[in-house]
Amino acid sequence: QVQLVESGGGSVQAGGSVRLSCSGSENLFNGPCMAWFRQAPGKEREGVAGIDDTDNTGYLASVKGRVTISRDNAKNSIYLYMNSLKPEDSGMYYCAASSNRRCWMATRMHEPPRSSNYDSWGQGTQVDVSS
């Protein structure tokens, strides 16, 4: 049963922008946190941005100032807007939801999300940034 669905990925040139969307089950969006992760080939998955139920956010240091996470609870959706893209931003981007409040440790400290705190995942959308 698919509960989170990402969209908006694609190929973009360095310096460009992309907006990723994630929608899904209402029960997931009513949880304490939502987040975006990414994984490049041969690399570990890393947390890009997280947002909690009081709109605290946390970002990966390498994307700060270039990336914004937002949510629309009425649409059961979260978004990731990325600009000034770099080739190293390429990868599969995953939307995730947390059902436990441990995720607050990151968002309230404005730190990137930790995958161990997230238990529902989408199938991902690919972003390729060419130089």
PDB file of N, CA and C in Angstrom, residues 4-10 12 18-22 35-41 45-49 60 62-63 66-67 78-83 85-96 121-129:
ATOM      1  N   LEU A   4       2.955   7.400   0.525  1.00  0.00           N
ATOM      2  CA  LEU A   4       3.624   8.649   0.192  1.00  0.00           C
ATOM      3  C   LEU A   4       4.063   8.586  -1.266  1.00  0.00           C
ATOM      4  N   VAL A   5       3.753   9.627  -2.010  1.00  0.00           N
ATOM      5  CA  VAL A   5       4.096   9.667  -3.425  1.00  0.00           C
ATOM      6  C   VAL A   5       4.803  10.971  -3.737  1.00  0.00           C
ATOM      7  N   GLU A   6       6.020  10.858  -4.252  1.00  0.00           N
ATOM      8  CA  GLU A   6       6.794  12.035  -4.624  1.00  0.00           C
ATOM      9  C   GLU A   6       6.629  12.340  -6.110  1.00  0.00           C
ATOM     10  N   SER A   7       6.832  13.599  -6.453  1.00  0.00           N
ATOM     11  CA  SER A   7       6.821  14.010  -7.850  1.00  0.00           C
ATOM     12  C   SER A   7       7.649  15.282  -7.989  1.00  0.00           C
ATOM     13  N   GLY A   8       7.966  15.627  -9.227  1.00  0.00           N
ATOM     14  CA  GLY A   8       8.653  16.881  -9.496  1.00  0.00           C
ATOM     15  C   GLY A   8      10.114  16.767  -9.842  1.00  0.00           C
ATOM     16  N   GLY A   9      10.666  15.572  -9.771  1.00  0.00           N
ATOM     17  CA  GLY A   9      12.077  15.423 -10.119  1.00  0.00           C
ATOM     18  C   GLY A   9      12.299  15.532 -11.613  1.00  0.00           C
ATOM     19  N   GLY A  10      13.551  15.488 -12.009  1.00  0.00           N
ATOM     20  CA  GLY A  10      13.884  15.564 -13.416  1.00  0.00           C
ATOM     21  C   GLY A  10      15.313  15.999 -13.615  1.00  0.00           C
ATOM     22  N   VAL A  12      18.020  18.903 -14.640  1.00  0.00           N
ATOM     23  CA  VAL A  12      18.131  20.358 -14.603  1.00  0.00           C
ATOM     24  C   VAL A  12      19.606  20.742 -14.673  1.00  0.00           C
ATOM     25  N   VAL A  18      14.315  23.421  -8.793  1.00  0.00           N
ATOM     26  CA  VAL A  18      13.333  22.346  -8.922  1.00  0.00           C
ATOM     27  C   VAL A  18      12.446  22.364  -7.689  1.00  0.00           C
ATOM     28  N   ARG A  19      11.206  21.950  -7.862  1.00  0.00           N
ATOM     29  CA  ARG A  19      10.268  21.878  -6.741  1.00  0.00           C
ATOM     30  C   ARG A  19       9.723  20.461  -6.662  1.00  0.00           C
ATOM     31  N   LEU A  20      10.002  19.814  -5.575  1.00  0.00           N
ATOM     32  CA  LEU A  20       9.515  18.464  -5.347  1.00  0.00           C
ATOM     33  C   LEU A  20       8.258  18.513  -4.489  1.00  0.00           C
ATOM     34  N   SER A  21       7.348  17.594  -4.771  1.00  0.00           N
ATOM     35  CA  SER A  21       6.105  17.496  -4.007  1.00  0.00           C
ATOM     36  C   SER A  21       5.957  16.093  -3.466  1.00  0.00           C
ATOM     37  N   CYS A  22       5.281  16.005  -2.340  1.00  0.00           N
ATOM     38  CA  CYS A  22       4.989  14.702  -1.734  1.00  0.00           C
ATOM     39  C   CYS A  22       3.574  14.763  -1.188  1.00  0.00           C
ATOM     40  N   ALA A  35       9.784  14.853   6.227  1.00  0.00           N
ATOM     41  CA  ALA A  35      11.142  15.204   5.822  1.00  0.00           C
ATOM     42  C   ALA A  35      11.445  14.756   4.402  1.00  0.00           C
ATOM     43  N   TRP A  36      12.526  15.312   3.877  1.00  0.00           N
ATOM     44  CA  TRP A  36      13.085  14.893   2.601  1.00  0.00           C
ATOM     45  C   TRP A  36      14.482  14.351   2.841  1.00  0.00           C
ATOM     46  N   PHE A  37      14.757  13.223   2.213  1.00  0.00           N
ATOM     47  CA  PHE A  37      16.083  12.615   2.229  1.00  0.00           C
ATOM     48  C   PHE A  37      16.534  12.431   0.791  1.00  0.00           C
ATOM     49  N   ARG A  38      17.820  12.209   0.615  1.00  0.00           N
ATOM     50  CA  ARG A  38      18.321  11.913  -0.726  1.00  0.00           C
ATOM     51  C   ARG A  38      19.428  10.886  -0.637  1.00  0.00           C
ATOM     52  N   GLN A  39      19.607  10.197  -1.742  1.00  0.00           N
ATOM     53  CA  GLN A  39      20.679   9.212  -1.819  1.00  0.00           C
ATOM     54  C   GLN A  39      21.253   9.207  -3.217  1.00  0.00           C
ATOM     55  N   ALA A  40      22.550   9.420  -3.293  1.00  0.00           N
ATOM     56  CA  ALA A  40      23.268   9.356  -4.558  1.00  0.00           C
ATOM     57  C   ALA A  40      23.878   7.968  -4.700  1.00  0.00           C
ATOM     58  N   PRO A  41      24.151   7.534  -5.918  1.00  0.00           N
ATOM     59  CA  PRO A  41      24.739   6.208  -6.123  1.00  0.00           C
ATOM     60  C   PRO A  41      26.041   6.042  -5.350  1.00  0.00           C
ATOM     61  N   ARG A  45      22.216   7.367   2.406  1.00  0.00           N
ATOM     62  CA  ARG A  45      21.096   8.301   2.389  1.00  0.00           C
ATOM     63  C   ARG A  45      21.340   9.392   3.429  1.00  0.00           C
ATOM     64  N   GLU A  46      21.021  10.626   3.072  1.00  0.00           N
ATOM     65  CA  GLU A  46      21.218  11.733   4.004  1.00  0.00           C
ATOM     66  C   GLU A  46      19.952  12.577   4.102  1.00  0.00           C
ATOM     67  N   GLY A  47      19.748  13.127   5.272  1.00  0.00           N
ATOM     68  CA  GLY A  47      18.600  13.985   5.476  1.00  0.00           C
ATOM     69  C   GLY A  47      18.847  15.365   4.896  1.00  0.00           C
ATOM     70  N   VAL A  48      17.941  15.842   4.073  1.00  0.00           N
ATOM     71  CA  VAL A  48      18.077  17.140   3.421  1.00  0.00           C
ATOM     72  C   VAL A  48      17.342  18.224   4.206  1.00  0.00           C
ATOM     73  N   ALA A  49      16.097  17.946   4.554  1.00  0.00           N
ATOM     74  CA  ALA A  49      15.290  18.941   5.263  1.00  0.00           C
ATOM     75  C   ALA A  49      14.146  18.256   5.990  1.00  0.00           C
ATOM     76  N   LEU A  60      20.142  20.271   6.003  1.00  0.00           N
ATOM     77  CA  LEU A  60      21.518  19.817   5.805  1.00  0.00           C
ATOM     78  C   LEU A  60      22.376  21.051   5.545  1.00  0.00           C
ATOM     79  N   SER A  62      24.913  21.685   3.749  1.00  0.00           N
ATOM     80  CA  SER A  62      25.307  21.971   2.370  1.00  0.00           C
ATOM     81  C   SER A  62      24.169  22.545   1.513  1.00  0.00           C
ATOM     82  N   VAL A  63      22.937  22.517   2.031  1.00  0.00           N
ATOM     83  CA  VAL A  63      21.813  23.056   1.248  1.00  0.00           C
ATOM     84  C   VAL A  63      21.210  24.307   1.873  1.00  0.00           C
ATOM     85  N   ARG A  66      19.674  27.480   0.138  1.00  0.00           N
ATOM     86  CA  ARG A  66      19.291  27.128  -1.236  1.00  0.00           C
ATOM     87  C   ARG A  66      18.018  26.284  -1.274  1.00  0.00           C
ATOM     88  N   VAL A  67      17.601  25.799  -0.127  1.00  0.00           N
ATOM     89  CA  VAL A  67      16.492  24.845  -0.071  1.00  0.00           C
ATOM     90  C   VAL A  67      15.453  25.299   0.959  1.00  0.00           C
ATOM     91  N   ILE A  78       3.775  17.931   1.359  1.00  0.00           N
ATOM     92  CA  ILE A  78       4.945  18.734   1.672  1.00  0.00           C
ATOM     93  C   ILE A  78       5.707  18.987   0.373  1.00  0.00           C
ATOM     94  N   TYR A  79       6.550  20.016   0.425  1.00  0.00           N
ATOM     95  CA  TYR A  79       7.265  20.434  -0.769  1.00  0.00           C
ATOM     96  C   TYR A  79       8.724  20.682  -0.417  1.00  0.00           C
ATOM     97  N   LEU A  80       9.563  20.563  -1.426  1.00  0.00           N
ATOM     98  CA  LEU A  80      10.973  20.921  -1.276  1.00  0.00           C
ATOM     99  C   LEU A  80      11.342  21.764  -2.479  1.00  0.00           C
ATOM    100  N   TYR A  81      11.618  23.018  -2.218  1.00  0.00           N
ATOM    101  CA  TYR A  81      12.041  23.909  -3.291  1.00  0.00           C
ATOM    102  C   TYR A  81      13.551  24.066  -3.211  1.00  0.00           C
ATOM    103  N   MET A  82      14.223  23.769  -4.286  1.00  0.00           N
ATOM    104  CA  MET A  82      15.681  23.849  -4.323  1.00  0.00           C
ATOM    105  C   MET A  82      16.107  24.781  -5.455  1.00  0.00           C
ATOM    106  N   ASN A  83      16.994  25.700  -5.142  1.00  0.00           N
ATOM    107  CA  ASN A  83      17.522  26.571  -6.189  1.00  0.00           C
ATOM    108  C   ASN A  83      19.040  26.561  -6.150  1.00  0.00           C
ATOM    109  N   LEU A  85      21.026  24.947  -7.890  1.00  0.00           N
ATOM    110  CA  LEU A  85      21.382  23.537  -7.818  1.00  0.00           C
ATOM    111  C   LEU A  85      22.808  23.277  -8.289  1.00  0.00           C
ATOM    112  N   LYS A  86      23.412  22.269  -7.671  1.00  0.00           N
ATOM    113  CA  LYS A  86      24.771  21.858  -7.992  1.00  0.00           C
ATOM    114  C   LYS A  86      24.750  20.384  -8.405  1.00  0.00           C
ATOM    115  N   PRO A  87      25.736  19.944  -9.160  1.00  0.00           N
ATOM    116  CA  PRO A  87      25.768  18.514  -9.530  1.00  0.00           C
ATOM    117  C   PRO A  87      25.715  17.590  -8.311  1.00  0.00           C
ATOM    118  N   GLU A  88      26.300  18.011  -7.215  1.00  0.00           N
ATOM    119  CA  GLU A  88      26.295  17.167  -6.014  1.00  0.00           C
ATOM    120  C   GLU A  88      24.923  17.087  -5.352  1.00  0.00           C
ATOM    121  N   ASP A  89      23.955  17.826  -5.835  1.00  0.00           N
ATOM    122  CA  ASP A  89      22.575  17.697  -5.360  1.00  0.00           C
ATOM    123  C   ASP A  89      21.842  16.561  -6.055  1.00  0.00           C
ATOM    124  N   SER A  90      22.472  15.958  -7.029  1.00  0.00           N
ATOM    125  CA  SER A  90      21.838  14.867  -7.772  1.00  0.00           C
ATOM    126  C   SER A  90      21.609  13.662  -6.871  1.00  0.00           C
ATOM    127  N   GLY A  91      20.524  12.958  -7.141  1.00  0.00           N
ATOM    128  CA  GLY A  91      20.232  11.760  -6.381  1.00  0.00           C
ATOM    129  C   GLY A  91      18.754  11.446  -6.397  1.00  0.00           C
ATOM    130  N   MET A  92      18.418  10.360  -5.714  1.00  0.00           N
ATOM    131  CA  MET A  92      17.014  10.009  -5.532  1.00  0.00           C
ATOM    132  C   MET A  92      16.531  10.703  -4.269  1.00  0.00           C
ATOM    133  N   TYR A  93      15.450  11.433  -4.384  1.00  0.00           N
ATOM    134  CA  TYR A  93      14.898  12.170  -3.258  1.00  0.00           C
ATOM    135  C   TYR A  93      13.664  11.445  -2.734  1.00  0.00           C
ATOM    136  N   TYR A  94      13.670  11.219  -1.435  1.00  0.00           N
ATOM    137  CA  TYR A  94      12.597  10.486  -0.779  1.00  0.00           C
ATOM    138  C   TYR A  94      11.869  11.369   0.223  1.00  0.00           C
ATOM    139  N   CYS A  95      10.574  11.234   0.229  1.00  0.00           N
ATOM    140  CA  CYS A  95       9.730  11.849   1.243  1.00  0.00           C
ATOM    141  C   CYS A  95       9.530  10.834   2.366  1.00  0.00           C
ATOM    142  N   ALA A  96       9.501  11.312   3.604  1.00  0.00           N
ATOM    143  CA  ALA A  96       9.345  10.409   4.734  1.00  0.00           C
ATOM    144  C   ALA A  96       8.495  11.051   5.819  1.00  0.00           C
ATOM    145  N   TRP A 121       7.988   5.767   4.131  1.00  0.00           N
ATOM    146  CA  TRP A 121       8.820   6.294   3.040  1.00  0.00           C
ATOM    147  C   TRP A 121       8.098   6.198   1.707  1.00  0.00           C
ATOM    148  N   GLY A 122       8.355   7.185   0.859  1.00  0.00           N
ATOM    149  CA  GLY A 122       7.897   7.105  -0.506  1.00  0.00           C
ATOM    150  C   GLY A 122       8.891   6.327  -1.353  1.00  0.00           C
ATOM    151  N   GLN A 123       8.594   6.206  -2.620  1.00  0.00           N
ATOM    152  CA  GLN A 123       9.459   5.440  -3.514  1.00  0.00           C
ATOM    153  C   GLN A 123      10.528   6.290  -4.180  1.00  0.00           C
ATOM    154  N   GLY A 124      10.431   7.596  -4.030  1.00  0.00           N
ATOM    155  CA  GLY A 124      11.487   8.462  -4.500  1.00  0.00           C
ATOM    156  C   GLY A 124      11.224   9.099  -5.851  1.00  0.00           C
ATOM    157  N   THR A 125      11.887  10.227  -6.061  1.00  0.00           N
ATOM    158  CA  THR A 125      11.874  10.902  -7.355  1.00  0.00           C
ATOM    159  C   THR A 125      13.289  11.344  -7.664  1.00  0.00           C
ATOM    160  N   GLN A 126      13.724  11.115  -8.881  1.00  0.00           N
ATOM    161  CA  GLN A 126      15.130  11.341  -9.249  1.00  0.00           C
ATOM    162  C   GLN A 126      15.359  12.787  -9.655  1.00  0.00           C
ATOM    163  N   VAL A 127      16.450  13.345  -9.151  1.00  0.00           N
ATOM    164  CA  VAL A 127      16.900  14.680  -9.564  1.00  0.00           C
ATOM    165  C   VAL A 127      18.308  14.544 -10.113  1.00  0.00           C
ATOM    166  N   ASP A 128      18.507  15.006 -11.322  1.00  0.00           N
ATOM    167  CA  ASP A 128      19.827  14.969 -11.964  1.00  0.00           C
ATOM    168  C   ASP A 128      20.234  16.387 -12.335  1.00  0.00           C
ATOM    169  N   VAL A 129      21.339  16.827 -11.789  1.00  0.00           N
ATOM    170  CA  VAL A 129      21.840  18.172 -12.050  1.00  0.00           C
ATOM    171  C   VAL A 129      23.108  18.061 -12.881  1.00  0.00           C
TER     172      VAL A 129
END
